[in-house]
PDB file of C-alpha atoms in Angstrom:
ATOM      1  CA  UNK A 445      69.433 212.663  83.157  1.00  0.00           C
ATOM      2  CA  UNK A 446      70.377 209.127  83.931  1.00  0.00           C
ATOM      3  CA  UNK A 447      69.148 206.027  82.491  1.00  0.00           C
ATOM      4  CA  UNK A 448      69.626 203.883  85.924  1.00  0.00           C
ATOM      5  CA  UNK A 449      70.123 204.636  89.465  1.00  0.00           C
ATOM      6  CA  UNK A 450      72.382 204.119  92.396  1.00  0.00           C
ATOM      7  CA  UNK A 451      75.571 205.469  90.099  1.00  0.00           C
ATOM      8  CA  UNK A 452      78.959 205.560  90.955  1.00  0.00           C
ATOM      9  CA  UNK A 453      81.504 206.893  89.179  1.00  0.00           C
ATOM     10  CA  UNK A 454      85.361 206.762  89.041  1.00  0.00           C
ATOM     11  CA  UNK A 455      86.912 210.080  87.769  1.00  0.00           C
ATOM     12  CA  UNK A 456      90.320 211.524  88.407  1.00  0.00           C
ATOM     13  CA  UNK A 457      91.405 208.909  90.753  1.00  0.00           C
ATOM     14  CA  UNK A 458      88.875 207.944  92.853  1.00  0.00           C
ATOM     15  CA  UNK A 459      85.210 206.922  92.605  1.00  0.00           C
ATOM     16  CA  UNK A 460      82.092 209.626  93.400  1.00  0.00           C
ATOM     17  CA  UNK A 461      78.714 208.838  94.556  1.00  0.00           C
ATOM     18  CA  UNK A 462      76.235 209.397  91.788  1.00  0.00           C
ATOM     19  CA  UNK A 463      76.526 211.043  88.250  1.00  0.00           C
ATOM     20  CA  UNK A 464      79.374 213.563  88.219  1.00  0.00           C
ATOM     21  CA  UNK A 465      80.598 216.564  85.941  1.00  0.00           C
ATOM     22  CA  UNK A 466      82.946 215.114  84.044  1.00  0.00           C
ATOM     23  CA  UNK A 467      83.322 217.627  80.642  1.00  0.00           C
ATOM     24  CA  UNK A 468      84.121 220.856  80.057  1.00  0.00           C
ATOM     25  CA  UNK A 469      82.858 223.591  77.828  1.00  0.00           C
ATOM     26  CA  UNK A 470      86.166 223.561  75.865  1.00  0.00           C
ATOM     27  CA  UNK A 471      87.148 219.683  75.989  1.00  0.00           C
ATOM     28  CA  UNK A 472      87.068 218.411  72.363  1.00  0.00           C
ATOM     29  CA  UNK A 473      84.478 216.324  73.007  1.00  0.00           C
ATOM     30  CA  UNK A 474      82.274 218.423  74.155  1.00  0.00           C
ATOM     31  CA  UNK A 475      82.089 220.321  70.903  1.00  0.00           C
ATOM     32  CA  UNK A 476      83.002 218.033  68.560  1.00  0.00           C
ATOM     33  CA  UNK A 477      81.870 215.017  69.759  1.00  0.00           C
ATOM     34  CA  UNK A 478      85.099 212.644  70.022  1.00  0.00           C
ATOM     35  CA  UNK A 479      83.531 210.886  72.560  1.00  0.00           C
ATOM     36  CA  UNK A 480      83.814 206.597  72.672  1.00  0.00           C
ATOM     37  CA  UNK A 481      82.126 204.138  75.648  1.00  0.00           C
ATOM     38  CA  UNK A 482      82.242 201.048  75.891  1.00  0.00           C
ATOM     39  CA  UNK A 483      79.191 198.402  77.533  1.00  0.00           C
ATOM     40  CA  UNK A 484      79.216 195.554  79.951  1.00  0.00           C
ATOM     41  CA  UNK A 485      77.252 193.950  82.574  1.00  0.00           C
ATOM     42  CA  UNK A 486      77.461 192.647  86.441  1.00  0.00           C
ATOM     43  CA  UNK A 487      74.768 190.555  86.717  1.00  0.00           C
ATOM     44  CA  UNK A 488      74.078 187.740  89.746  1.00  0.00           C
ATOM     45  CA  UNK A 489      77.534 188.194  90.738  1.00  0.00           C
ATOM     46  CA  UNK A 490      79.274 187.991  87.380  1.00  0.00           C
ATOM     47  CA  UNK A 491      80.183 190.293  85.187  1.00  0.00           C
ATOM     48  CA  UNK A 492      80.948 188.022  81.493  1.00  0.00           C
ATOM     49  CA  UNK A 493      83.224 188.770  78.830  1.00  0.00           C
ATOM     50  CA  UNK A 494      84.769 192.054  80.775  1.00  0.00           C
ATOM     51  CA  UNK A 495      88.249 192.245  79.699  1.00  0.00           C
ATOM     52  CA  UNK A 496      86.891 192.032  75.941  1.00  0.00           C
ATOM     53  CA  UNK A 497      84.941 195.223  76.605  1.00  0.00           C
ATOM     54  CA  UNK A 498      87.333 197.184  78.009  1.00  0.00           C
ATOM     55  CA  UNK A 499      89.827 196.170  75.697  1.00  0.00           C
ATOM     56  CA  UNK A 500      87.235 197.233  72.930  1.00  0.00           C
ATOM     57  CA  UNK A 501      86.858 201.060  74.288  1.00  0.00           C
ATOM     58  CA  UNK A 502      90.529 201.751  74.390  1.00  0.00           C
ATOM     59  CA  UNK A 503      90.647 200.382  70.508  1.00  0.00           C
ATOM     60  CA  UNK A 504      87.621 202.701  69.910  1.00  0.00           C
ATOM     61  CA  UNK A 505      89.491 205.414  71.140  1.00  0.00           C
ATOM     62  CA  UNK A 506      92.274 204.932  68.836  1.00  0.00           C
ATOM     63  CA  UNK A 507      89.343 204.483  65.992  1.00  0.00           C
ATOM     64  CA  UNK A 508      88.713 208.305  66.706  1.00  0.00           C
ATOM     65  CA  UNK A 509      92.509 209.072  66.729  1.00  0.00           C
ATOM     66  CA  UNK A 510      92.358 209.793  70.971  1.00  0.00           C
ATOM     67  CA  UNK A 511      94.856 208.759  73.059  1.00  0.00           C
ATOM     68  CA  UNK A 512      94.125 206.100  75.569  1.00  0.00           C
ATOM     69  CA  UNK A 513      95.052 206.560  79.035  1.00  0.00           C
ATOM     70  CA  UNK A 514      94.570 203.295  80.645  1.00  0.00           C
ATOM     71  CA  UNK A 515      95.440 200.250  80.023  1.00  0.00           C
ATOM     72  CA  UNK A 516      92.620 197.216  79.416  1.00  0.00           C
ATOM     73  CA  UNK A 517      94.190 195.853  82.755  1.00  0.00           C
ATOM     74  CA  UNK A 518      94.053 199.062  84.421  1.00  0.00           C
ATOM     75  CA  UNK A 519      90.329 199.729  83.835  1.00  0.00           C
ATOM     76  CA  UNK A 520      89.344 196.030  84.675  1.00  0.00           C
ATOM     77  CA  UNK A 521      90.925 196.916  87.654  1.00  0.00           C
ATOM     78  CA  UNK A 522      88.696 199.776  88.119  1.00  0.00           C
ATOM     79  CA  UNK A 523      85.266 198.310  87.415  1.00  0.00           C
ATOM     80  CA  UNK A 524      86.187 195.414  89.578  1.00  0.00           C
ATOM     81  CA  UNK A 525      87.073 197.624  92.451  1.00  0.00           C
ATOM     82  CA  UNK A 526      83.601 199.445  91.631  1.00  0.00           C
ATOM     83  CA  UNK A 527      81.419 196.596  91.165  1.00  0.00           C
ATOM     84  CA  UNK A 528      82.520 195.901  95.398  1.00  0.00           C
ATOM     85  CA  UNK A 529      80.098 198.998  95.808  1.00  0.00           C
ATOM     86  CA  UNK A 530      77.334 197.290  94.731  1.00  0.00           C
ATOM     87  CA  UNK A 531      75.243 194.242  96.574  1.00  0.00           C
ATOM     88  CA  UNK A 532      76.204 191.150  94.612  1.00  0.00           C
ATOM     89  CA  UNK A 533      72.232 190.486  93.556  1.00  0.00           C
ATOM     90  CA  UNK A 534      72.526 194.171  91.416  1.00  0.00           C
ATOM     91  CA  UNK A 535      72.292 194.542  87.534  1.00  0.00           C
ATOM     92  CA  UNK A 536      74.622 196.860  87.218  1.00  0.00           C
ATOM     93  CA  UNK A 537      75.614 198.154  83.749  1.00  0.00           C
ATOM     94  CA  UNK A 538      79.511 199.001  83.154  1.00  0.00           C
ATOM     95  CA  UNK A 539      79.924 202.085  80.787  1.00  0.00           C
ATOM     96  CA  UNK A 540      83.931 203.392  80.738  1.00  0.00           C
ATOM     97  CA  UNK A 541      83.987 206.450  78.620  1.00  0.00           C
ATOM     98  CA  UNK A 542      86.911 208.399  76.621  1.00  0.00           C
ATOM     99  CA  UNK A 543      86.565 211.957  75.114  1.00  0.00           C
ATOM    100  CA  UNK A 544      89.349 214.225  73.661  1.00  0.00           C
ATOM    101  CA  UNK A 545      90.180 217.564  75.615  1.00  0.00           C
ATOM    102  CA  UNK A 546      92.614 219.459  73.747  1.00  0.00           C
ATOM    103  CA  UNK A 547      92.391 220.057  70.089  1.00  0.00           C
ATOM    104  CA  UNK A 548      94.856 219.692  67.583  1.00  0.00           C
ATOM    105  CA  UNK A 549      95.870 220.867  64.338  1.00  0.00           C
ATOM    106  CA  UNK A 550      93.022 223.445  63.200  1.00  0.00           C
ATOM    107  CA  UNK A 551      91.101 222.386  66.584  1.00  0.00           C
ATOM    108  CA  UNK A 552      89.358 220.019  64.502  1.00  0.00           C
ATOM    109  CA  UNK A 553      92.062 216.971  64.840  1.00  0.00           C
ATOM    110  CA  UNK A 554      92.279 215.445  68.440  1.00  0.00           C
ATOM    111  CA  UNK A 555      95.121 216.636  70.475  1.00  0.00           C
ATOM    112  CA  UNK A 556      97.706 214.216  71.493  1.00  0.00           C
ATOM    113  CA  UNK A 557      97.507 214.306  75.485  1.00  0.00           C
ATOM    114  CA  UNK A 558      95.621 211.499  77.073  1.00  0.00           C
ATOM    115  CA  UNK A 559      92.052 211.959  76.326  1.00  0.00           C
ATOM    116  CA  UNK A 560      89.611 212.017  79.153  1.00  0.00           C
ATOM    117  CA  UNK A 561      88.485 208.931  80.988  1.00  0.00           C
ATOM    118  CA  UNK A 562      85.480 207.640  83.388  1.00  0.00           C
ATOM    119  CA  UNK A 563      83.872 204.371  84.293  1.00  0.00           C
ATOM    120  CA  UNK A 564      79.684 204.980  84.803  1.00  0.00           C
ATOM    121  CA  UNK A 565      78.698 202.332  86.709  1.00  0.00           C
ATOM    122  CA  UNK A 566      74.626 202.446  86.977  1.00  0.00           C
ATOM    123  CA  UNK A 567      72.200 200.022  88.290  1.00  0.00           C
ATOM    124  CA  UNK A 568      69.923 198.932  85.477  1.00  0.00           C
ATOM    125  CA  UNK A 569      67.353 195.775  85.555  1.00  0.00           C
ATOM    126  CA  UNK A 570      68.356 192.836  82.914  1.00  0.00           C
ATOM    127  CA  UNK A 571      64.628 192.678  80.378  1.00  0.00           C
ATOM    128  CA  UNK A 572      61.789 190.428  81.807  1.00  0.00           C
ATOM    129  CA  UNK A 573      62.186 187.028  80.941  1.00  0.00           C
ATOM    130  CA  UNK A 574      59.230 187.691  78.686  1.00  0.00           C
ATOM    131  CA  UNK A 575      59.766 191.131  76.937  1.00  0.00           C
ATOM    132  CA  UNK A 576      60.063 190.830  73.140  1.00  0.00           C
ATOM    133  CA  UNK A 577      60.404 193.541  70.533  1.00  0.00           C
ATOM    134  CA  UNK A 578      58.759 194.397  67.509  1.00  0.00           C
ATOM    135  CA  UNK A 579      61.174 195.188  64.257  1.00  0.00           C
ATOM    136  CA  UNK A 580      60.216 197.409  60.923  1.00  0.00           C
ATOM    137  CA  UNK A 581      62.491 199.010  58.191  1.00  0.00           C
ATOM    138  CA  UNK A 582      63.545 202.661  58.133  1.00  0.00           C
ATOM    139  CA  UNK A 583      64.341 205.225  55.848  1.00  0.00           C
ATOM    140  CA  UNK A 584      68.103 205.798  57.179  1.00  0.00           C
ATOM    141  CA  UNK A 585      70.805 203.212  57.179  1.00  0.00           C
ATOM    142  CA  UNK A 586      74.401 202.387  58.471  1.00  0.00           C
ATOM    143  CA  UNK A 587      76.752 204.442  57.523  1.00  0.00           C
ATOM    144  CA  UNK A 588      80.579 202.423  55.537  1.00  0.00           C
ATOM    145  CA  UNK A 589      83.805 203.482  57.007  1.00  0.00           C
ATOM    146  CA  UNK A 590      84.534 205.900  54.304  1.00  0.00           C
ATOM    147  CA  UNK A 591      82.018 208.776  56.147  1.00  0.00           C
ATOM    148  CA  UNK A 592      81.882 207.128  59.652  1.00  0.00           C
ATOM    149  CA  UNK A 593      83.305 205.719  62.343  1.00  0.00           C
ATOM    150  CA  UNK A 594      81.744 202.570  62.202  1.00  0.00           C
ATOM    151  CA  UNK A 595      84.978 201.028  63.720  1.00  0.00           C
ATOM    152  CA  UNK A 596      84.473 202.671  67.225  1.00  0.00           C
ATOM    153  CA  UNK A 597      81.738 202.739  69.792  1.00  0.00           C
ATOM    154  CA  UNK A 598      81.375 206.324  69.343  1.00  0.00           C
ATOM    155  CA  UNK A 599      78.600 208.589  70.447  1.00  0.00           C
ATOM    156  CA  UNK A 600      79.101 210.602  67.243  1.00  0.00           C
ATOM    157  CA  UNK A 601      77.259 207.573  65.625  1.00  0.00           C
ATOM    158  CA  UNK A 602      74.224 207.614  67.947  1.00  0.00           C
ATOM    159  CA  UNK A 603      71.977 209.824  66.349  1.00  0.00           C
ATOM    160  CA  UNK A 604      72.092 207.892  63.305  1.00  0.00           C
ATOM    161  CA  UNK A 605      70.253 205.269  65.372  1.00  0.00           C
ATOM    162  CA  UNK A 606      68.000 207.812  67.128  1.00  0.00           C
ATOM    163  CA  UNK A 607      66.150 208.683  64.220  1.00  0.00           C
ATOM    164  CA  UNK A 608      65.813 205.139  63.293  1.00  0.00           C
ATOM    165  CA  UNK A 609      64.272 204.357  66.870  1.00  0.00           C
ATOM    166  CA  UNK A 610      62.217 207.311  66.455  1.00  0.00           C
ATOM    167  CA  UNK A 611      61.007 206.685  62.803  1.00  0.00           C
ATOM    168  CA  UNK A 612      59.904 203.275  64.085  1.00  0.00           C
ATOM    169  CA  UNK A 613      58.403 203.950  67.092  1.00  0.00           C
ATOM    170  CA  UNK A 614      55.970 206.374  64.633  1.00  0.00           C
ATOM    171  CA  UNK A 615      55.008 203.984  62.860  1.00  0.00           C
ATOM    172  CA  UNK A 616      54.340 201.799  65.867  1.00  0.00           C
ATOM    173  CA  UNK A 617      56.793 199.567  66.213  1.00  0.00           C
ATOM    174  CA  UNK A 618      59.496 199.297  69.262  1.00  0.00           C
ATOM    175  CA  UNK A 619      62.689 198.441  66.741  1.00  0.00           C
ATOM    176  CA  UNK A 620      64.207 199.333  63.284  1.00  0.00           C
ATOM    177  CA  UNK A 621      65.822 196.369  61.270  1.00  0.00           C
ATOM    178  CA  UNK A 622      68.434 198.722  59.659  1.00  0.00           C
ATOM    179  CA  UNK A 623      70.363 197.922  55.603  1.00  0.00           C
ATOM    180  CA  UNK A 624      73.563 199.357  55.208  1.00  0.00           C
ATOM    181  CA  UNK A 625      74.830 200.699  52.324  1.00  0.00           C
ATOM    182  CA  UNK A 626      74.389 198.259  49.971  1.00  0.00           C
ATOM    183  CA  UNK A 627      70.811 197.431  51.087  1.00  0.00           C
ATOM    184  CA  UNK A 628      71.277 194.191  52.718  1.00  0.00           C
ATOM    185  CA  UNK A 629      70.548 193.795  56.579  1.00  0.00           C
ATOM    186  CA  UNK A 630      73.046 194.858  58.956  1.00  0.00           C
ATOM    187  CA  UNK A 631      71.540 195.073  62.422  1.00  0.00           C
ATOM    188  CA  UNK A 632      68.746 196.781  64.336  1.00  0.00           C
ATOM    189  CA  UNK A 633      68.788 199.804  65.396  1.00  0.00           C
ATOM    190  CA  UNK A 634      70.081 198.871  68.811  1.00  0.00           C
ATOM    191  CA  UNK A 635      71.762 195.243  68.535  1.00  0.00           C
ATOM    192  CA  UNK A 636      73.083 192.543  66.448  1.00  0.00           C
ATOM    193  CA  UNK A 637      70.203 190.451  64.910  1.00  0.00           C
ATOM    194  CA  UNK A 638      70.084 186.502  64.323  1.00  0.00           C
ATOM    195  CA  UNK A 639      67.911 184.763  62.389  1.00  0.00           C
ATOM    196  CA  UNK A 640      66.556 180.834  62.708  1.00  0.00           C
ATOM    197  CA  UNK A 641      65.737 178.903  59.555  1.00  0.00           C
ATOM    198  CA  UNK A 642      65.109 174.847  59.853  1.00  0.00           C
ATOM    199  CA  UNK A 643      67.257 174.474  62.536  1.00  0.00           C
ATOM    200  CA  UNK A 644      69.721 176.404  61.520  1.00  0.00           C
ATOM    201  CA  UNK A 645      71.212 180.280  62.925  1.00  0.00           C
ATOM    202  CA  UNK A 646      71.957 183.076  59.801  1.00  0.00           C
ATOM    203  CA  UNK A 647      73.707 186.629  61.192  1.00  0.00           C
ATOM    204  CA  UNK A 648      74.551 189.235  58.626  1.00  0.00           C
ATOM    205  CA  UNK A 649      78.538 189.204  57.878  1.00  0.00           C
ATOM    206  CA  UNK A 650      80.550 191.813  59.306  1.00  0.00           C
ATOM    207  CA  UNK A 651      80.882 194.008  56.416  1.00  0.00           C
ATOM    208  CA  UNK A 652      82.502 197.251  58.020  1.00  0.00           C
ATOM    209  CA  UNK A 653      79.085 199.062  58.464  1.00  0.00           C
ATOM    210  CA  UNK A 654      78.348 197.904  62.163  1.00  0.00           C
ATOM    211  CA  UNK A 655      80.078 196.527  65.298  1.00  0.00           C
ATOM    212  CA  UNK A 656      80.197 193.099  65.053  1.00  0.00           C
ATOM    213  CA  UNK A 657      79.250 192.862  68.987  1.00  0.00           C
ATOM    214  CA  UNK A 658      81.303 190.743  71.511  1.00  0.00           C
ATOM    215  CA  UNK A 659      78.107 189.057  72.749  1.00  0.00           C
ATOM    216  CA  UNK A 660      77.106 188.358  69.290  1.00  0.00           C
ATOM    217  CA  UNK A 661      80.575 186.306  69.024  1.00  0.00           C
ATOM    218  CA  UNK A 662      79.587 184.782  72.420  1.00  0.00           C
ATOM    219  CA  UNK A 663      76.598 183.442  71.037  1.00  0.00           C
ATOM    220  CA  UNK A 664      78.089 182.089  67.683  1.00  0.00           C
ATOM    221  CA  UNK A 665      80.966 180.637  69.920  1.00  0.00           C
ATOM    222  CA  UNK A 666      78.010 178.615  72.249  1.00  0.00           C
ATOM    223  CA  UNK A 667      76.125 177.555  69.378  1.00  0.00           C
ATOM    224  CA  UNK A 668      78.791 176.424  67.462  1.00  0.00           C
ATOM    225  CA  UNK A 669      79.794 174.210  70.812  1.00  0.00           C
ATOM    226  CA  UNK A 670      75.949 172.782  71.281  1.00  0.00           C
ATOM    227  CA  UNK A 671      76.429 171.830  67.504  1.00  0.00           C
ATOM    228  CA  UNK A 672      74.317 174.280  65.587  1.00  0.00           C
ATOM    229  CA  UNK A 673      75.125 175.428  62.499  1.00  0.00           C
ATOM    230  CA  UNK A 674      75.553 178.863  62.175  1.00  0.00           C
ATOM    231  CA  UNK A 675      76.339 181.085  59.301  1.00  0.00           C
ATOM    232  CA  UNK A 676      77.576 184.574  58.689  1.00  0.00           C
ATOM    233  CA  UNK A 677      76.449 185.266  55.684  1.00  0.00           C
ATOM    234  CA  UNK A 678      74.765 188.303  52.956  1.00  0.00           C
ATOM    235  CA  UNK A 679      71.042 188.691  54.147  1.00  0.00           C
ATOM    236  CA  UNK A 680      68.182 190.237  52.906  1.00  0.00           C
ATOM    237  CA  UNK A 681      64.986 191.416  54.420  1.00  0.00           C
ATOM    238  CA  UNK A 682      63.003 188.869  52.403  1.00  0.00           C
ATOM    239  CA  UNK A 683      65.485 186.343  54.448  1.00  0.00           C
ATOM    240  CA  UNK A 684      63.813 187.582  57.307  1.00  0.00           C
ATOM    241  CA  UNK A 685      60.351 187.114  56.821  1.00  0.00           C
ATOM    242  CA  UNK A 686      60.618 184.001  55.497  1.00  0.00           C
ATOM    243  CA  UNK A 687      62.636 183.215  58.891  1.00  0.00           C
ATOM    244  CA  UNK A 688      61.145 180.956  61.593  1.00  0.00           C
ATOM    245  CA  UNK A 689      63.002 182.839  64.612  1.00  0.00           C
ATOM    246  CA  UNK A 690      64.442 186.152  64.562  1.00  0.00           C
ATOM    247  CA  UNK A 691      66.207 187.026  67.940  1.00  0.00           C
ATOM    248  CA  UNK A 692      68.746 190.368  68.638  1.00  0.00           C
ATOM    249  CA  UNK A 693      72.250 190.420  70.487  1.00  0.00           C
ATOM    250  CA  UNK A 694      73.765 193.105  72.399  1.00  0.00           C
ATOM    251  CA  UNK A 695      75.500 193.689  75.637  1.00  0.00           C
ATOM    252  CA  UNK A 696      72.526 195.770  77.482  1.00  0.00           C
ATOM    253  CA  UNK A 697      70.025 192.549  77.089  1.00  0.00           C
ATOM    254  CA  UNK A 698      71.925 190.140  76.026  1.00  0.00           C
ATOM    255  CA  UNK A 699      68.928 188.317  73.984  1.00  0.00           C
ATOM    256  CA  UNK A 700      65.422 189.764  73.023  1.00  0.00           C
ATOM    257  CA  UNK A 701      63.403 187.812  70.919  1.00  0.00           C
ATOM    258  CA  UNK A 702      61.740 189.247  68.228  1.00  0.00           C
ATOM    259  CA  UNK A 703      58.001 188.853  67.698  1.00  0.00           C
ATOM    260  CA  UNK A 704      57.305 190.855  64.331  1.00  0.00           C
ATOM    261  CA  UNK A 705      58.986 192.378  61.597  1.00  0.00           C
ATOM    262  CA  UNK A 706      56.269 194.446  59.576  1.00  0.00           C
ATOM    263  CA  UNK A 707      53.277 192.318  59.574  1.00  0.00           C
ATOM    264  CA  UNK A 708      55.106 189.136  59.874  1.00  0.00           C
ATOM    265  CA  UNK A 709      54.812 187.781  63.136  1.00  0.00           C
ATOM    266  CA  UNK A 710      57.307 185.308  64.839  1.00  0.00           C
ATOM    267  CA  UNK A 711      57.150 182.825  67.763  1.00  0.00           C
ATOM    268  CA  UNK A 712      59.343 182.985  70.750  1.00  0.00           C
ATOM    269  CA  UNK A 713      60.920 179.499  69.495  1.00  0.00           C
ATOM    270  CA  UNK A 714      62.899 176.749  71.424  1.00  0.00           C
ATOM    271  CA  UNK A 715      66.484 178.199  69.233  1.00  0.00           C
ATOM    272  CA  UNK A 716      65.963 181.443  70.765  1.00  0.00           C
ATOM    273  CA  UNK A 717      65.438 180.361  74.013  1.00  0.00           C
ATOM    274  CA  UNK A 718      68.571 178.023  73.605  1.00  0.00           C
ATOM    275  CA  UNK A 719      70.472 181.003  73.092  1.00  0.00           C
ATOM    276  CA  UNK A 720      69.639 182.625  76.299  1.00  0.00           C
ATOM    277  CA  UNK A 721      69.881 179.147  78.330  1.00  0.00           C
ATOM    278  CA  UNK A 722      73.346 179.096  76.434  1.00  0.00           C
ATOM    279  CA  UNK A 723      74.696 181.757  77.639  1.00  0.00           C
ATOM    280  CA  UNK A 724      73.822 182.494  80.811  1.00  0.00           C
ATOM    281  CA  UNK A 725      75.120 178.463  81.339  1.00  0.00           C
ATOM    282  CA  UNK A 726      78.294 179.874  79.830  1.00  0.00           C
ATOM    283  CA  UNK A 727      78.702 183.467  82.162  1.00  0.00           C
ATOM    284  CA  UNK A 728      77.597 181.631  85.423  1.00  0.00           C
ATOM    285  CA  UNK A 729      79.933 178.678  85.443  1.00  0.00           C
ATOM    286  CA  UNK A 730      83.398 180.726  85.605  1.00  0.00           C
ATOM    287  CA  UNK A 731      84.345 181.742  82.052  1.00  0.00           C
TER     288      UNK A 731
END
């Protein structure tokens, strides 16, 4: 089942209406999950930071030892020539994929042949101008590179995160502020996470336990220009509730302000609606 609509897909050449078979029963990846994606977005007629993304999915495929088989050139290439599908008002959200097919040494180690390779493109609305999130801590954390791929975008780490979404949703809250390893904040459950305090933006540092996201960079980058401080920096959750702003990054929103975090309640402030003025400033005015 799809999350948008109006899909096309490019597969083996040439691009298919809708959402095509693309695996096989015996493809690596279909049994043992060496699958990687990447995420960006068209939106308004732009699509930002694309060469970035696509760069990122062919290094994630490397992260889970598969063999690229396009170049970051070739695939912007690609998306670009399926984004001309699409009217230029869509949201469209740009998803290439990788996943191994043959299996190597004791079937378990990729195969070296060119792994599979799609681009998902689906139509899927950018958040309401006023939709904010609600954030609480969960039982399970981010895994370190030792017993993960926390280098890659790979599916494989997903259902880490779906029993964090699904531990807070029980407990009645949309989002999970996640710790790795060593207890101090990483991210949520589905994004980076900023915090504001007096005037000033905190992120955790990129510690090896989560993708340090190319919008997050975006937004440090913009800040930084508009002459706010920001800091990368060890965090805590008490950091958090004793924050003035909490907002998250990722590609699929791009900013979503947070309004709670377990009883302590946030407003939508003027920093995190900087951010969002920011950027969209930033993707509409030709990169």
């Amino acid at each position: 089942m799809a999350t948008g609509s109006n899909i096309h897909t490019w597969y083996e050449g040439t691009w298919h209406k809708g959402d095509v078979p693309i695996m096989r029963a015996a493809d690596h990846g279909a049994w043992l999950g060496t699958t990687v994606f990447d995420g960006a977005r068209y939106v308004d007629g732009v699509a930002p930071d694309l060469e970035p993304h696509m760069a990122r999915v062919n290094r994630s495929a490397e992260a889970l030892m598969l063999t690229p088989s396009k170049t970051t050139a070739e695939i912007v290439e690609i998306v670009q020539e399926g984004l001309a599908l699409f009217p230029k008002d869509a949201a469209v959200y740009i998803r290439p994929m990788y996943w191994g097919i043959e299996g190597g040494h004791l079937g378990i180690l990729p195969g070296d042949a060119p792994a599979g390779f799609c681009v998902c493109l689906e139509e899927i609305p950018m958040a309401a101008p006023d939709l904010s999130v609600t954030l609480t801590t969960t039982q399970f954390r981010r895994p370190v590179l030792e017993n993960a791929v926390v280098n890659a975008k790979a599916g494989c780490l997903y259902p880490n995160n779906a029993r964090m979404l699904r531990e807070a949703l029980s407990k009645g809250y949309s989002n999970a502020l996640v710790a790795d390893a060593m207890g101090n904040v990483a991210e949520t459950a589905s994004a980076n996470i900023f915090m504001v305090k007096d005037g000033e933006v905190f992120t955790p540092i990129p510690n090896g336990t989560f993708l340090a996201g190319i919008t997050r960079a975006r937004h440090i980058s913009n800040l930084t220009a508009d002459g706010v401080a920001v800091h990368e920096t060890v965090l805590g959750f008490d950091d958090f509730r004793a924050a003035d702003e909490v907002f998250m990054s990722g590609n699929l929103m791009k900013v979503t302000p947070v309004t709670e975090f377990d009883g302590t309640h946030y407003q939508v402030g003027p920093m995190t609606r900087r951010v969002r003025e920011l950027y969209w400033d930033w993707a509409r005015s030709g990169q």
